[in-house]
PDB file of C-alpha atoms in Angstrom:
ATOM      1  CA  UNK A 255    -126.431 -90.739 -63.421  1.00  0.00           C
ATOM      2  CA  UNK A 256    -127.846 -89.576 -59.842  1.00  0.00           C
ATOM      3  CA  UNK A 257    -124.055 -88.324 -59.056  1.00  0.00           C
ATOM      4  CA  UNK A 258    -124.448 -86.392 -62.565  1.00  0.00           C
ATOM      5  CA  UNK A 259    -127.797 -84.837 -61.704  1.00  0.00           C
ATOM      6  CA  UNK A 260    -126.879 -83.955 -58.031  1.00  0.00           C
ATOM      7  CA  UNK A 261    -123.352 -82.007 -59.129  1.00  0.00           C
ATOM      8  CA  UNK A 262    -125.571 -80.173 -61.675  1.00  0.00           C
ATOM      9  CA  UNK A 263    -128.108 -79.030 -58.934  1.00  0.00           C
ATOM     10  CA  UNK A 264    -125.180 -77.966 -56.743  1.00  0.00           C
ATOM     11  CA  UNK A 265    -123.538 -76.234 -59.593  1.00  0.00           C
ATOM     12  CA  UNK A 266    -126.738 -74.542 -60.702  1.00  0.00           C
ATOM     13  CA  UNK A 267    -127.468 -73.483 -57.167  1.00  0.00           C
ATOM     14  CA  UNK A 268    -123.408 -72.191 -56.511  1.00  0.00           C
ATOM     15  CA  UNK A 269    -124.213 -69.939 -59.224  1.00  0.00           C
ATOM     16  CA  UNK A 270    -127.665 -68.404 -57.925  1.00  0.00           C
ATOM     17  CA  UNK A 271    -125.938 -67.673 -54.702  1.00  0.00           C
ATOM     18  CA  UNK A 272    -123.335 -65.841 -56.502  1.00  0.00           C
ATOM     19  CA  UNK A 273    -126.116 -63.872 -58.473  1.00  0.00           C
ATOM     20  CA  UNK A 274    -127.671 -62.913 -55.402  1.00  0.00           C
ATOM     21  CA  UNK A 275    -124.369 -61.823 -54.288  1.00  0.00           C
ATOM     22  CA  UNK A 276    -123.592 -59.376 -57.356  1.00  0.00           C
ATOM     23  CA  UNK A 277    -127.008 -58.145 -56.345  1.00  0.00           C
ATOM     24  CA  UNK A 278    -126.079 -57.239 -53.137  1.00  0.00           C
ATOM     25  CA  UNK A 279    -122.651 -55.477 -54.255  1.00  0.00           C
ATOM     26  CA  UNK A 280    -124.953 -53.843 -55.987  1.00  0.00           C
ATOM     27  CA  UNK A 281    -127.258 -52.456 -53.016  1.00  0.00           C
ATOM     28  CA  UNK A 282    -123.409 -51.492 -51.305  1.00  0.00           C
ATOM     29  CA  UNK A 283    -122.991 -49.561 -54.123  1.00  0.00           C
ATOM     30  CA  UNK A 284    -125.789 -47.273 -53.542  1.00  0.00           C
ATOM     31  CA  UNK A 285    -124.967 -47.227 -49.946  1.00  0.00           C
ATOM     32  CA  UNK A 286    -121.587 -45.489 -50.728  1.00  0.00           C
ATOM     33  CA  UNK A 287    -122.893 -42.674 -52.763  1.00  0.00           C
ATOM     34  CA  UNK A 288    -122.937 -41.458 -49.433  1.00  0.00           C
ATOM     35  CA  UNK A 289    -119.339 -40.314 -49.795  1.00  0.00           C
ATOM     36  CA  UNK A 290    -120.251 -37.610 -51.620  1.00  0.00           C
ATOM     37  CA  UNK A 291    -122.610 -36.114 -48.734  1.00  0.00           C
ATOM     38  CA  UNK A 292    -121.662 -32.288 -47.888  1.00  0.00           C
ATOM     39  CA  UNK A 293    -119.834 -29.593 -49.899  1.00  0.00           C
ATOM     40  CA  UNK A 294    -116.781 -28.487 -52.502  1.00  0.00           C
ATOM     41  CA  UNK A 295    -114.350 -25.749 -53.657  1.00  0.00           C
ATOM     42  CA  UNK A 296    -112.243 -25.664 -55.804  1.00  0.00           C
ATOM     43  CA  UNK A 297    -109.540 -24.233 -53.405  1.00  0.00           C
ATOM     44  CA  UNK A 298    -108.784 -25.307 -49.654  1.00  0.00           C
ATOM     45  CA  UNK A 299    -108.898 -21.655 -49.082  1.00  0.00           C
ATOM     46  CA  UNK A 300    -112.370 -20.933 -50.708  1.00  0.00           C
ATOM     47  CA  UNK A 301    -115.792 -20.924 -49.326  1.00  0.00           C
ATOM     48  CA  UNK A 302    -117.641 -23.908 -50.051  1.00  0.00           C
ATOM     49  CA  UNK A 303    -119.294 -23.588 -53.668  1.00  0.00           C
ATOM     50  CA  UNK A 304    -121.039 -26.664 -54.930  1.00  0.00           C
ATOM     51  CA  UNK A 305    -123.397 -28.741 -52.222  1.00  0.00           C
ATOM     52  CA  UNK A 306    -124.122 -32.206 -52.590  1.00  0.00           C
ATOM     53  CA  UNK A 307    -127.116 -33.440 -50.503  1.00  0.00           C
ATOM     54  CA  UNK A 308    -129.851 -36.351 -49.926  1.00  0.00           C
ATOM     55  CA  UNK A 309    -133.284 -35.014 -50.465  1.00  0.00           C
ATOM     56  CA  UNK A 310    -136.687 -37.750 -50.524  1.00  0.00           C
ATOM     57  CA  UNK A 311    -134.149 -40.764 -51.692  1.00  0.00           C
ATOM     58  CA  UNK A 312    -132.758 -38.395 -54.214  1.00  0.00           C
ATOM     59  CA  UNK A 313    -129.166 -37.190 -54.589  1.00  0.00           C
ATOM     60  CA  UNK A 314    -129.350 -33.630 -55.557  1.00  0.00           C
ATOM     61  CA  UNK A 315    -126.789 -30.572 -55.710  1.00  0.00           C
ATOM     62  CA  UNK A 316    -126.692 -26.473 -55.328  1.00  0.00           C
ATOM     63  CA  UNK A 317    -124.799 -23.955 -56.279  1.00  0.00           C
ATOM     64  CA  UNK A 318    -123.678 -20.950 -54.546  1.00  0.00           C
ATOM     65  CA  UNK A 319    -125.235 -17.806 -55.973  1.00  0.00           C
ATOM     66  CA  UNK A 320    -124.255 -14.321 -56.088  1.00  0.00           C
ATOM     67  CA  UNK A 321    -124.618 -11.699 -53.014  1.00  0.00           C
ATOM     68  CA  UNK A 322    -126.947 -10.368 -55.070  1.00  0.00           C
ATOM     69  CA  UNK A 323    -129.725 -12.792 -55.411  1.00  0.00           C
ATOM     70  CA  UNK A 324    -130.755 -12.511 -51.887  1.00  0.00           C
ATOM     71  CA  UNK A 325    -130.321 -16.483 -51.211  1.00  0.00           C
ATOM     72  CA  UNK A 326    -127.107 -18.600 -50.272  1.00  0.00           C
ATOM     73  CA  UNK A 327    -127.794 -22.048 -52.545  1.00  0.00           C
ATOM     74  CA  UNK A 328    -129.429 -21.638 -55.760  1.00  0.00           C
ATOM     75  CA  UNK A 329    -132.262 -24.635 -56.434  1.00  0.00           C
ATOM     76  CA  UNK A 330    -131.451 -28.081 -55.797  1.00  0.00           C
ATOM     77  CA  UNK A 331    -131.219 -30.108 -59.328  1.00  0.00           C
ATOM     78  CA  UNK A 332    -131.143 -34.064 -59.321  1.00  0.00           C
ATOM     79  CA  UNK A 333    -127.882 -36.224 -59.379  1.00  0.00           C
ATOM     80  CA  UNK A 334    -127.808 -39.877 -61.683  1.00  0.00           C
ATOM     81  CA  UNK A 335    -125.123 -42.693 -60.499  1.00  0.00           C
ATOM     82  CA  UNK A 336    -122.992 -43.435 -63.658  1.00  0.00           C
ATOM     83  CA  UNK A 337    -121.929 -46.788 -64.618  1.00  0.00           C
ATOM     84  CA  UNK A 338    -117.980 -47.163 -64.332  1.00  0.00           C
ATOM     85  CA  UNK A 339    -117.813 -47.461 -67.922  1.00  0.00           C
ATOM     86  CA  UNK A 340    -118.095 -43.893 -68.166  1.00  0.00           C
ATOM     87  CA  UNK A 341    -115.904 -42.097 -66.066  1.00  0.00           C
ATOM     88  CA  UNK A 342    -113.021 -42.470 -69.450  1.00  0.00           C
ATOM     89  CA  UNK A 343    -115.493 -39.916 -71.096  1.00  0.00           C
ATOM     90  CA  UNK A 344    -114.873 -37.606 -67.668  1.00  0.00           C
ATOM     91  CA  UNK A 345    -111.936 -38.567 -66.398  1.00  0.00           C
ATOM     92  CA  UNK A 346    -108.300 -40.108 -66.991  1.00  0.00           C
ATOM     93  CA  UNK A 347    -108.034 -42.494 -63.961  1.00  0.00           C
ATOM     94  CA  UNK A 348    -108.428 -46.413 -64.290  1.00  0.00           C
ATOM     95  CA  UNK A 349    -111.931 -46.539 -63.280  1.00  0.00           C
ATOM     96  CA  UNK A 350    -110.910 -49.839 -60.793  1.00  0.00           C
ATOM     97  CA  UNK A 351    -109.423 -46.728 -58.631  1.00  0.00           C
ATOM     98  CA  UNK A 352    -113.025 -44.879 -58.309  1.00  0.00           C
ATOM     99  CA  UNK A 353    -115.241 -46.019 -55.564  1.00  0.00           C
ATOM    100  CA  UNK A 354    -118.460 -44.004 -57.570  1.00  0.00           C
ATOM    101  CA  UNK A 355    -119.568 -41.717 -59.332  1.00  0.00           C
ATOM    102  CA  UNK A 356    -122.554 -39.314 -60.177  1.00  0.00           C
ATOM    103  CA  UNK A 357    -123.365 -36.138 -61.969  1.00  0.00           C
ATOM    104  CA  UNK A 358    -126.236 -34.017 -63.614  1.00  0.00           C
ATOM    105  CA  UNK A 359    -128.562 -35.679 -66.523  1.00  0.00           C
ATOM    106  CA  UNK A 360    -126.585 -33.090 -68.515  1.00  0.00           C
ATOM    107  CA  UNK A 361    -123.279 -34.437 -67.689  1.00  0.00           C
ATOM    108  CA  UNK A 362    -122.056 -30.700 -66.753  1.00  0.00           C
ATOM    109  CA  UNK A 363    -121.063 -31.690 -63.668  1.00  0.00           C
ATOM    110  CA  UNK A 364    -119.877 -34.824 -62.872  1.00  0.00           C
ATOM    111  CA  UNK A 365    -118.373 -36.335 -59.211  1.00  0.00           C
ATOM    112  CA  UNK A 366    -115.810 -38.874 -58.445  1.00  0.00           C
ATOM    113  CA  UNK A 367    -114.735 -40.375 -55.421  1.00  0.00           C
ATOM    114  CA  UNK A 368    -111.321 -42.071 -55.978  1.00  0.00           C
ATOM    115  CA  UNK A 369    -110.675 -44.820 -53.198  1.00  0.00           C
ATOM    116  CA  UNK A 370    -108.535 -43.372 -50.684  1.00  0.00           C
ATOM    117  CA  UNK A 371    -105.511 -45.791 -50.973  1.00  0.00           C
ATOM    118  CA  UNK A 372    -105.633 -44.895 -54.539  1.00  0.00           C
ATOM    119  CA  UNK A 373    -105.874 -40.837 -53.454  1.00  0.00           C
ATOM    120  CA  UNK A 374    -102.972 -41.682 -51.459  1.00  0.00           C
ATOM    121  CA  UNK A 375    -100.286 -43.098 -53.953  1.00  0.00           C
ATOM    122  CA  UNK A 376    -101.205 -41.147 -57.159  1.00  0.00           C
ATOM    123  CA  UNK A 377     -98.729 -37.972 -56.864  1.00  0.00           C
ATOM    124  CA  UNK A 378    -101.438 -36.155 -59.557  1.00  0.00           C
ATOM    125  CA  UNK A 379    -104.133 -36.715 -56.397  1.00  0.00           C
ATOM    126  CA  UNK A 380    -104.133 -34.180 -53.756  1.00  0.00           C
ATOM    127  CA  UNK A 381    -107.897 -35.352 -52.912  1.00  0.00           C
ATOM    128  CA  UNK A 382    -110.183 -38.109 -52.990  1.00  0.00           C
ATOM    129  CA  UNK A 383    -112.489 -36.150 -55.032  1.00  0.00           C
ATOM    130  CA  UNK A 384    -112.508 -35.341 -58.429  1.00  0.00           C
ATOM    131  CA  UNK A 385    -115.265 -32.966 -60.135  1.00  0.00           C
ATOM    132  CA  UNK A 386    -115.675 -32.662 -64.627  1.00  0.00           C
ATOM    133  CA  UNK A 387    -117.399 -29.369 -65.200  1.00  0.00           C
ATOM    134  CA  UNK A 388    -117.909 -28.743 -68.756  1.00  0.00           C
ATOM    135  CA  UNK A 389    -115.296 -30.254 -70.409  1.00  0.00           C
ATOM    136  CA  UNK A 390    -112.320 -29.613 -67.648  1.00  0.00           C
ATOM    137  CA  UNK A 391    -111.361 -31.918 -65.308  1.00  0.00           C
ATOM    138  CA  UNK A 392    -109.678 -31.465 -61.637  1.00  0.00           C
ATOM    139  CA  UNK A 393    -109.936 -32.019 -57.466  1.00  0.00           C
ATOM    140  CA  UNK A 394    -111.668 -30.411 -55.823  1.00  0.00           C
ATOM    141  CA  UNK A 395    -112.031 -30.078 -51.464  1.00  0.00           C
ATOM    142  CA  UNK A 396    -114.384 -31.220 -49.505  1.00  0.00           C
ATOM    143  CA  UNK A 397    -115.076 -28.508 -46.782  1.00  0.00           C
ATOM    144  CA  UNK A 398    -117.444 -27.495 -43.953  1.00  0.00           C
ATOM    145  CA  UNK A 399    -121.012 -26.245 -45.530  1.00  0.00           C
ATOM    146  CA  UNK A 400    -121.656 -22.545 -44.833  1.00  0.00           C
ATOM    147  CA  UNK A 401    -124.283 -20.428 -44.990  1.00  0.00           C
ATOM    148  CA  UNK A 402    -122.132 -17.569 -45.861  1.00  0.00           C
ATOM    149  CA  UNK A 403    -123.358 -15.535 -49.075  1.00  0.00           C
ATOM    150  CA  UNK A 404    -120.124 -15.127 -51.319  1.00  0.00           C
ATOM    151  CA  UNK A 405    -120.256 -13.470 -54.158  1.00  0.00           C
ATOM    152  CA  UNK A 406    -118.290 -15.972 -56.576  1.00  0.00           C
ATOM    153  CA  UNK A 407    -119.144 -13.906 -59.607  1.00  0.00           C
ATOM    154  CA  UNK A 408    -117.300 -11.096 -58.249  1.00  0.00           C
ATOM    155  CA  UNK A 409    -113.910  -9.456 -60.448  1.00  0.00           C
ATOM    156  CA  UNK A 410    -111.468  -9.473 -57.755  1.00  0.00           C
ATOM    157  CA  UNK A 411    -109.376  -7.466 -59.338  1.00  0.00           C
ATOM    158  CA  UNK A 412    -111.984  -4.931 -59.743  1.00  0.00           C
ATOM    159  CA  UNK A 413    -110.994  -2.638 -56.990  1.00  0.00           C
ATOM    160  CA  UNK A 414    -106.981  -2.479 -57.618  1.00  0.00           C
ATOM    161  CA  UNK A 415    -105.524   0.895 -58.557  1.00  0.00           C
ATOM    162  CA  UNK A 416    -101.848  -0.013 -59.717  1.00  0.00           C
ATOM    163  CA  UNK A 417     -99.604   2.977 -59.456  1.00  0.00           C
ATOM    164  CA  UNK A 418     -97.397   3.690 -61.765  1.00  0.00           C
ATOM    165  CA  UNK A 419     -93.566   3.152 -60.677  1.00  0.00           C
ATOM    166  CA  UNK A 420     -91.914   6.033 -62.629  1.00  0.00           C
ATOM    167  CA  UNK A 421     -93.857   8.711 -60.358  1.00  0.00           C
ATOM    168  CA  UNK A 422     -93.732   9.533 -56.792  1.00  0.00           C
ATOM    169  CA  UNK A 423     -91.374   9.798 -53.837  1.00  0.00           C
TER     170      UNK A 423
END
C-alpha cells in the first residue's frame, strides 16, 4: 500500500513539473514575438511601409503616410498575439510551420513568422514572413527602417505621356 501511495506522489508530482514546463514554453513564446521587431514592404525594392515596434511592454505598428502629411509614420496602434488556432482564418500554412503570430484587434492586419526551415523548403515561401491585410494574403520583406517620407498613395503612372506610334519621324 506504501509502494501504491509513493508511485502516486511521484506520478502526481511528474505531472506538476511538466505543467510548470508548458508554462514556461509559454513565457518563450512571448520572448519570440521579438521576430517581428523592425519593418516591411511588400517588394524587396520598396521603401519600408509597415513598422513593427516595442513600445512600454506593448507591441505596436505604423504606417507610412503620404508626403503630404508632414510626418514619416502615422500613429502607433497596439498589436494582440493570436493563438495558433487562428492563423487557418488568415492563412493557408499548417500552423506547426509558424513560429507566431500577431495582428490588430481588428484583424486587418495580421503577421506571421514561418520557422525558417519551413521558409526554406516551401517553394510558395520566398520569406519568413507572411502579412493578411484585409482579406489577401502574401510575404512580405523585412527591410532596413527609414525615415524617408514616400508618398505610397502616389499614381505612378500619373506623369506618363504615351505617344502615339502612327505619328512622328
Amino acid at each position: 500500500m506504501v509502494s501504491v501511495t509513493a508511485s502516486s506522489a511521484l506520478l502526481l508530482s511528474a505531472c506538476n513539473d511538466t505543467s510548470t514546463q508548458a508554462d514556461t514554453d509559454v513565457v518563450e513564446a512571448a520572448a519570440d514575438l521579438s521576430v517581428f521587431e523592425g519593418c516591411y514592404t511588400v517588394s524587396h525594392d520598396e521603401p519600408a511601409q509597415i513598422k513593427v515596434s516595442q513600445q512600454g511592454g506593448t507591441w505596436m505598428m505604423q504606417m507610412k503616410e503620404p508626403a503630404s502629411s508632414g510626418r514619416v509614420w502615422d500613429d502607433a496602434e497596439p498589436l494582440e498575439v493570436l493563438e495558433s488556432s487562428e492563423i487557418p482564418t488568415f492563412f493557408s500554412i499548417d500552423p506547426d510551420n509558424v513560429d507566431a503570430v500577431i495582428g490588430r484587434p481588428d484583424r486587418v492586419l495580421v503577421l506571421a513568422h514561418v520557422k525558417p526551415v519551413y521558409a526554406n523548403i516551401d517553394p510558395l515561401l520566398d520569406s519568413e514572413y507572411l502579412s493578411y491585410i484585409y482579406r489577401g494574403a502574401n510575404t512580405i520583406y523585412r527591410v532596413e527602417c527609414d525615415d524617408v517620407n514616400t508618398d505610397i498613395l502616389a499614381n505612378p503612372h500619373a506623369n506618363i505621356i504615351i505617344d502615339n506610334v502612327g505619328t512622328g519621324s
